[in-house]
Short mmCIF file of C-alpha atoms in Angstrom, two decimals:
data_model
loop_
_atom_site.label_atom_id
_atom_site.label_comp_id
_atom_site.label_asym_id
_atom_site.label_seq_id
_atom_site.Cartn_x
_atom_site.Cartn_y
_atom_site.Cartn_z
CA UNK O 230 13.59 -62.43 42.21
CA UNK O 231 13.64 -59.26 44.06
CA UNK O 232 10.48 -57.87 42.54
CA UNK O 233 8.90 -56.68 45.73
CA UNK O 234 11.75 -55.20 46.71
CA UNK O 235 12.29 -53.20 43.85
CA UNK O 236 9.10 -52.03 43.78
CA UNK O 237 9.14 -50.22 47.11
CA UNK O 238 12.59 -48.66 45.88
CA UNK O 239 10.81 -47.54 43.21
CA UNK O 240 8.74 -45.75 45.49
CA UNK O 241 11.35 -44.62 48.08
CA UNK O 242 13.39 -43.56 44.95
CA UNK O 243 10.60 -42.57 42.65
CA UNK O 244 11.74 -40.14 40.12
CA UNK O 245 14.10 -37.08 40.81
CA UNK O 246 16.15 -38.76 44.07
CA UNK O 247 19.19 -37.83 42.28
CA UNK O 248 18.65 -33.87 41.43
CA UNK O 249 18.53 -32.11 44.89
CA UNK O 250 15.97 -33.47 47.14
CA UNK O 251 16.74 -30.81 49.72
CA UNK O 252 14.15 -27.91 47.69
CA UNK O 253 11.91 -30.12 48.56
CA UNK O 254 12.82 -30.25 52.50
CA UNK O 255 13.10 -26.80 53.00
CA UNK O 256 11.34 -24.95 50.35
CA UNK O 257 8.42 -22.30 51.12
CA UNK O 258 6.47 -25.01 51.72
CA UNK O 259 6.42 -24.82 55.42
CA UNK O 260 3.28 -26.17 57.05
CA UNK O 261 4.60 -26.88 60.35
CA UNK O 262 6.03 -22.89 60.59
CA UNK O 263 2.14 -22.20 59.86
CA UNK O 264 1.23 -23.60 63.06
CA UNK O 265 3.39 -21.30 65.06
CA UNK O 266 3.61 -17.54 65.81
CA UNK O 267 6.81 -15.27 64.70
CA UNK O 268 7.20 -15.92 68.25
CA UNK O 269 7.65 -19.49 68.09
CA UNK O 270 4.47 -19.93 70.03
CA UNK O 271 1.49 -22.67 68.82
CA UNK O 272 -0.53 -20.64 66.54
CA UNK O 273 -2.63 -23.96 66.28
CA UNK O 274 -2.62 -25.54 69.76
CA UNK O 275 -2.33 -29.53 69.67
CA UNK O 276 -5.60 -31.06 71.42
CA UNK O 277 -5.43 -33.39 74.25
CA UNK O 278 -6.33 -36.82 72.41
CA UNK O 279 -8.42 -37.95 75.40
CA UNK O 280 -7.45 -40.50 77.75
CA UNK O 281 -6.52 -43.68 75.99
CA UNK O 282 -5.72 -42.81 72.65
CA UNK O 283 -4.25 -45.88 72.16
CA UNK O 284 -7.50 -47.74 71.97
CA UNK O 285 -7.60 -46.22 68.02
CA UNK O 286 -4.77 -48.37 67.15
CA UNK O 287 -7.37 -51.19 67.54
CA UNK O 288 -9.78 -50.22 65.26
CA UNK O 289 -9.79 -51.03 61.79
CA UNK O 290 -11.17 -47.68 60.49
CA UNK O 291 -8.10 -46.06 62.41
CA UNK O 292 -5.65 -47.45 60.29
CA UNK O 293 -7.40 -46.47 57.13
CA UNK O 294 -7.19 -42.75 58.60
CA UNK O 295 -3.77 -43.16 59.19
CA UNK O 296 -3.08 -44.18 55.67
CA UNK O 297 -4.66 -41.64 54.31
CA UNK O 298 -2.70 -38.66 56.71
CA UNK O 299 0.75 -40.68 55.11
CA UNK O 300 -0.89 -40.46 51.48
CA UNK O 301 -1.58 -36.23 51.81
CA UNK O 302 1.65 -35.77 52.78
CA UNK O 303 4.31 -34.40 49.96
CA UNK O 304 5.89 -37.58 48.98
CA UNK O 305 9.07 -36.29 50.47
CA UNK O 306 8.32 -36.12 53.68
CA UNK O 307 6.19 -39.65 52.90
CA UNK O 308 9.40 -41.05 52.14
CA UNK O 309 12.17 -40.10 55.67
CA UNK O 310 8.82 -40.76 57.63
CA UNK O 311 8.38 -44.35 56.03
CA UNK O 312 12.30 -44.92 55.98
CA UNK O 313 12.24 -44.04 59.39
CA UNK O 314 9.59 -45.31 61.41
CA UNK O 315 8.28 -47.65 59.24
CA UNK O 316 11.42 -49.58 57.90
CA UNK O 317 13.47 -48.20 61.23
CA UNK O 318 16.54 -47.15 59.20
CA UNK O 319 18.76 -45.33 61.12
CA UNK O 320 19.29 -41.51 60.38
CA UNK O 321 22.41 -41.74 59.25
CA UNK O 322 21.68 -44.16 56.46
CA UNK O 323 18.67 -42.10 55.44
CA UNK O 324 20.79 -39.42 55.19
CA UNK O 325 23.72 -41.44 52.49
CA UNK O 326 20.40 -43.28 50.96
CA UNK O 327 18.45 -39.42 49.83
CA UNK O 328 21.82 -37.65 50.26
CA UNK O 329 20.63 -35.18 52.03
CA UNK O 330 21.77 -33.49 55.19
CA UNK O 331 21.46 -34.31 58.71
CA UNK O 332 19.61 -31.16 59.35
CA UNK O 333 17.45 -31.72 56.35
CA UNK O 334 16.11 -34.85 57.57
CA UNK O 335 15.64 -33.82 60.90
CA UNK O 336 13.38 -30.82 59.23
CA UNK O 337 11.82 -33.13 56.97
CA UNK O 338 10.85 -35.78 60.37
CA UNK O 339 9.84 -32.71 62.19
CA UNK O 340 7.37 -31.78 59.25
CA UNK O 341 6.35 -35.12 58.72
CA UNK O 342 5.41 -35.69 62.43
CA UNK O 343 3.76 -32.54 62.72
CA UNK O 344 1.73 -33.11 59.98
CA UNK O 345 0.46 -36.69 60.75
CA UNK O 346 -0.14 -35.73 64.39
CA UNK O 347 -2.45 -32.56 62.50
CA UNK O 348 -3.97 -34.71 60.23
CA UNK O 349 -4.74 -37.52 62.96
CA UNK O 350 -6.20 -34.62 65.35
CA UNK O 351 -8.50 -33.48 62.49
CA UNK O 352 -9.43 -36.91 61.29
CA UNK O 353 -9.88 -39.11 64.00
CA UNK O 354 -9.49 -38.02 67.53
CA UNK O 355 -11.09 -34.37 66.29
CA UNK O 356 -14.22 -36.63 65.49
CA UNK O 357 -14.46 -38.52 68.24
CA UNK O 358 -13.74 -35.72 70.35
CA UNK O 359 -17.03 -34.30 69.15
CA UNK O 360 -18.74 -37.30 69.88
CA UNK O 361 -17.37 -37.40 73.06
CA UNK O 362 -18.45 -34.02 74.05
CA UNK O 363 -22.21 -35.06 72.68
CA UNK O 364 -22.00 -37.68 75.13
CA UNK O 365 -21.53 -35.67 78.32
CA UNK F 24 14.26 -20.15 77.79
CA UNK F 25 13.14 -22.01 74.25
CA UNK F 26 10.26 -21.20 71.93
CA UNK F 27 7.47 -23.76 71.68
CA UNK F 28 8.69 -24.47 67.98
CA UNK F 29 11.93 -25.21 68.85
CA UNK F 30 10.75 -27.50 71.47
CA UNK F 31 8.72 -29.48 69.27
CA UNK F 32 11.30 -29.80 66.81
CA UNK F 33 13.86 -31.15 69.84
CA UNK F 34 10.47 -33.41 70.99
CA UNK F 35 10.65 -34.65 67.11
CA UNK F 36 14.85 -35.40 66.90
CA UNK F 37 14.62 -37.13 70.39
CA UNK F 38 13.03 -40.12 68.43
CA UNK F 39 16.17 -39.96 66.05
CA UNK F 40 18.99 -39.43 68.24
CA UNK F 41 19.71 -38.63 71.69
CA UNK F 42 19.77 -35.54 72.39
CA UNK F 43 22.94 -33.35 73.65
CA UNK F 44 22.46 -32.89 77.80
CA UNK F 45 22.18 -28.88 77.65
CA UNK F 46 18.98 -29.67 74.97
CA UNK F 47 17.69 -32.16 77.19
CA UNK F 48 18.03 -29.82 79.78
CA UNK F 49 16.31 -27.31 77.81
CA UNK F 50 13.69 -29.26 76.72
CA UNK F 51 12.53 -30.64 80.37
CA UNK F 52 12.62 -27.42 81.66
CA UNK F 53 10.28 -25.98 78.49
CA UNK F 54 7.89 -28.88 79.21
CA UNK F 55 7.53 -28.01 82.83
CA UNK F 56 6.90 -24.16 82.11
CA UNK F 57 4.40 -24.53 79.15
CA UNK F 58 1.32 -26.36 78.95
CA UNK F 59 0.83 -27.52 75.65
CA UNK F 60 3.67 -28.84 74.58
CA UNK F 61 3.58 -31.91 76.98
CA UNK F 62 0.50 -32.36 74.58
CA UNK F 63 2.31 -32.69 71.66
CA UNK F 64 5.19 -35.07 73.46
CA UNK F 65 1.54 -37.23 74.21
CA UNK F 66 0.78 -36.94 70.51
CA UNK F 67 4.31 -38.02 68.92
CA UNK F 68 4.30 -40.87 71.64
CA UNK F 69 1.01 -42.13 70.16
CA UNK F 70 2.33 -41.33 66.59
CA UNK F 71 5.46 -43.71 67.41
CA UNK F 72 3.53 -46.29 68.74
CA UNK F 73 1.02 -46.24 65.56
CA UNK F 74 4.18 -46.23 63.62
CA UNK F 75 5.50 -49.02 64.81
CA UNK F 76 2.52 -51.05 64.54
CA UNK F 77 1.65 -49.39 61.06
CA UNK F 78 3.30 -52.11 58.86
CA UNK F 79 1.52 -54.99 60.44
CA UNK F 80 -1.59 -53.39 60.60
CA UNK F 81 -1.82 -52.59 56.17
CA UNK F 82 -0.09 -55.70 55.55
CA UNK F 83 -3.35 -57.77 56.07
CA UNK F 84 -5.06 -55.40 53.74
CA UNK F 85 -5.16 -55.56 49.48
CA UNK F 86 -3.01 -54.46 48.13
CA UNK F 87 0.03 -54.17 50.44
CA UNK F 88 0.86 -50.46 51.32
CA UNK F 89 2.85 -48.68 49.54
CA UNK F 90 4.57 -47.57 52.58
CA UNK F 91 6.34 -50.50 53.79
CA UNK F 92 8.38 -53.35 52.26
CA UNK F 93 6.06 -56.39 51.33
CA UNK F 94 6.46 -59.37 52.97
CA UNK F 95 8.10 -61.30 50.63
CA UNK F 96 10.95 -58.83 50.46
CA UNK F 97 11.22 -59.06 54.06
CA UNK F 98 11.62 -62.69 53.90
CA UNK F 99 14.20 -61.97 51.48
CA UNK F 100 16.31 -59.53 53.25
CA UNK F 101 15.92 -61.50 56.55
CA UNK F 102 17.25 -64.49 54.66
CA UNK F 103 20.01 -62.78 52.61
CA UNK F 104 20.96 -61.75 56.59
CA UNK F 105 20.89 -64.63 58.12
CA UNK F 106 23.20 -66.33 55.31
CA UNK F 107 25.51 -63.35 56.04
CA UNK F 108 26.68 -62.71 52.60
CA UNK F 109 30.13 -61.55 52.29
CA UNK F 110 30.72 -57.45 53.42
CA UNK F 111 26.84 -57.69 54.72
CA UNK F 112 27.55 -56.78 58.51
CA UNK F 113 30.16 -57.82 60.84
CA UNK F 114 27.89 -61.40 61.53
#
């Protein structure tokens, strides 16, 4: 009956979503503070992506990248992005769904987001980039 | 004036909520000042757009993505809305 629903729950909810969740936000782990200075300035300055980045979301292979940025992320921050963006649950019921705080999520988005857009840059538009450049 | 970190964290939350005036404020006048950050606002606007189209997209391949309801249990919950059970919503 709700098979296929259950099945993503399972792996929203996989294992653990009732002990604190919130290590798992915030802990040492803390890519996204990597890419900045103790001065809060880029450490790892974000590339232009060219002038129509948007053509990638046409190409097959694109997507394939993009599934594999979601996959290397910790399956926390997997999880708020997917709730988020991908089901478009509000913040709020994110928040009663992982009970976890509003400033956790917003953390754990943050991450997520800066992580993808890392991943993406290294992956895709870093490649063409390159081929770009061979071009001119 | 803020940091480049905290601007990208208020560039990340203005896809979640809106953002208080004085951090608006803030955030405009950080993006005028500094030039890479406007590169990251490019880069989450892209990443919210390949978001949004993200479920679509993987749901033509095999086997459905693990990141995203399946189809059928869209169906499901659209349905289950539309019939409005009892203490569902206010429709």
């Amino acid at each position: 009956m709700v098979g296929g629903y259950s099945q993503t729950q399972n792996y929203y909810f996989r294992k653990n979503s009732r002990e604190a969740p919130i290590g798992d936000l915030t802990s040492s782990e803390s890519a996204s503070e990597d890419l900045f200075t103790v001065n809060g300035k880029w450490k790892i300055k974000p590339a232009s992506w060219g002038g129509n980045p948007k053509d990638a979301l046409e190409k097959k292979q694109f997507w394939q990248t993009f599934e594999g940025c979601m996959t290397s992320l910790p399956l926390r921050l997997a999880q708020v992005f997917a709730l988020r963006e991908f089901e478009d649950l509000k913040s709020e019921e994110i928040c009663n769904l992982l009970k976890i705080s509003m400033t956790n999520l917003n953390v754990a988005l943050y991450r997520a987001r800066l992580r993808l857009a890392r991943c993406l840059e290294t992956n895709w538009f870093g490649k063409e980039g390159e081929e770009n450049h061979d071009l001119l | 004036m803020i940091s480049c970190r905290e601007a990208a964290q208020l560039i990340s939350e203005s896809y979640d909520r809106q953002l208080p005036l004085r951090q608006r404020v803030a955030l405009r006048l950080h993006l005028l000042m500094c030039n890479i950050c406007p590169r990251f606002l490019q880069q989450m606007l892209f990443l919210e757009d390949a978001a949004k189209r993200y479920p679509e997209e993987t749901e033509r391949e095999e086997p459905a993505p693990p990141f995203s309801l399946t189809n059928n249990a869209k169906e499901k919950i659209k349905k289950a809305l539309a019939e409005g059970r009892p203490g569902s919503g206010p429709n």
